[in-house]
Coordinates of C-alpha atoms in Angstrom, one line a residue:
M1 CA 82.4 16.3 -210.5
T2 CA 79.6 13.8 -210.2
D3 CA 76.1 14.8 -211.1
I4 CA 73.3 14.5 -208.5
I5 CA 70.1 12.9 -209.8
R6 CA 66.9 13.5 -208.0
E7 CA 63.7 11.5 -208.8
H8 CA 60.1 11.9 -207.5
T9 CA 60.9 15.4 -206.3
N10 CA 58.5 18.0 -204.9
D11 CA 59.1 21.3 -203.2
R12 CA 60.2 19.6 -200.0
M13 CA 62.1 16.5 -200.9
S14 CA 63.1 13.7 -203.4
Q15 CA 62.2 10.1 -202.8
L16 CA 65.4 8.9 -204.6
V17 CA 68.8 10.7 -204.9
I18 CA 71.7 9.2 -206.8
H19 CA 75.2 10.6 -206.4
G20 CA 78.0 8.7 -208.1
D21 CA 77.5 5.1 -207.1
T22 CA 75.5 5.8 -204.0
V23 CA 71.7 5.7 -203.8
Y24 CA 69.8 7.5 -201.0
L25 CA 66.1 6.9 -200.3
A26 CA 63.8 9.2 -198.4
G27 CA 62.1 7.7 -195.4
Q28 CA 59.5 5.2 -196.7
V29 CA 56.1 4.9 -195.0
A30 CA 53.1 2.9 -196.1
H31 CA 49.5 1.9 -195.3
P32 CA 48.7 4.5 -192.6
G33 CA 46.6 2.9 -189.8
A34 CA 47.6 -0.7 -190.7
S35 CA 49.5 -3.1 -188.5
V36 CA 53.3 -2.8 -188.1
T37 CA 53.6 -6.0 -190.3
E38 CA 51.5 -4.5 -193.1
Q39 CA 53.2 -1.1 -192.9
A40 CA 56.7 -2.7 -192.9
K41 CA 55.9 -4.9 -195.9
G42 CA 54.6 -1.9 -197.8
C43 CA 57.6 0.2 -196.9
L44 CA 60.0 -2.6 -198.1
E45 CA 58.0 -3.0 -201.4
Q46 CA 58.5 0.7 -202.0
V47 CA 62.2 0.3 -201.2
D48 CA 62.5 -2.6 -203.7
A49 CA 60.8 -0.4 -206.4
L50 CA 63.0 2.6 -205.8
L51 CA 66.2 0.6 -205.7
A52 CA 65.2 -1.1 -209.0
E53 CA 64.6 2.3 -210.5
A54 CA 68.1 3.3 -209.5
G55 CA 69.6 0.2 -211.0
T56 CA 70.4 -1.6 -207.8
D57 CA 68.6 -3.9 -205.3
K58 CA 68.4 -4.9 -201.6
T59 CA 71.6 -7.0 -201.8
R60 CA 73.5 -3.7 -202.2
I61 CA 72.1 -1.9 -199.2
L62 CA 74.8 -0.2 -197.1
Q63 CA 72.8 1.2 -194.3
A64 CA 69.2 1.0 -193.0
I65 CA 67.8 3.4 -190.4
I66 CA 64.4 2.3 -189.0
W67 CA 62.1 4.3 -186.9
L68 CA 59.3 2.7 -184.9
D69 CA 56.6 4.7 -183.1
D70 CA 56.9 2.2 -180.3
M71 CA 59.8 -0.1 -179.6
A72 CA 57.3 -2.7 -178.3
D73 CA 56.8 -3.4 -182.1
F74 CA 60.5 -4.3 -182.6
A75 CA 60.0 -8.0 -182.9
E76 CA 57.1 -7.7 -185.3
M77 CA 59.0 -5.3 -187.5
N78 CA 62.1 -7.6 -187.4
A79 CA 60.0 -10.6 -188.5
V80 CA 59.2 -8.7 -191.7
W81 CA 62.8 -7.4 -192.1
D82 CA 64.4 -10.8 -191.5
A83 CA 62.1 -12.4 -194.2
W84 CA 62.9 -9.7 -196.7
I85 CA 66.7 -9.1 -196.4
P86 CA 68.8 -11.8 -198.2
A87 CA 71.0 -14.0 -196.1
G88 CA 74.5 -12.6 -195.9
A89 CA 73.4 -9.1 -197.2
G90 CA 72.6 -7.5 -193.8
P91 CA 73.5 -3.8 -193.9
A92 CA 74.7 -1.6 -191.1
R93 CA 71.4 -0.9 -189.3
A94 CA 70.0 1.1 -186.5
C95 CA 66.4 1.1 -185.1
G96 CA 65.0 3.6 -182.7
E97 CA 61.7 5.0 -181.4
A98 CA 60.4 8.3 -182.6
K99 CA 57.2 10.2 -183.2
L100 CA 56.5 9.8 -186.9
A101 CA 54.8 12.3 -189.3
T102 CA 51.3 11.2 -188.1
P103 CA 50.0 8.8 -185.4
D104 CA 48.8 6.5 -188.3
Y105 CA 52.4 5.6 -189.1
K106 CA 54.1 2.9 -187.1
V107 CA 57.3 2.4 -189.0
E108 CA 59.6 4.2 -191.4
F109 CA 62.7 2.9 -193.3
I110 CA 65.5 5.1 -194.5
I111 CA 67.9 3.3 -196.9
T112 CA 71.3 4.0 -198.4
A113 CA 72.6 1.6 -201.1
A114 CA 75.4 1.1 -203.6
K115 CA 74.7 0.9 -207.3

């Protein structure tokens, strides 16, 4: 049986969970109140750091789920995503609109990757 490793854990959740060769990240948010561009950049910086901690990187992302508080920001978020994701390494991806934890958050990224 494969062990489950949980990192950056509190009573509610873990920011990083590793099971076998699969890495799961909690939803990443950043810079409350900032623009969609700044929040997306901050989220993806956190994704990079957590993936590195798990021994992998953005070229190994299997799936990305992105929540926007307003789909009117889709193009702005995509500009950040497109500049960040390596050519040829696009994962399975979904993006939808949802109320996030607070009105100060405009975007949240949920990532699953291979080691």
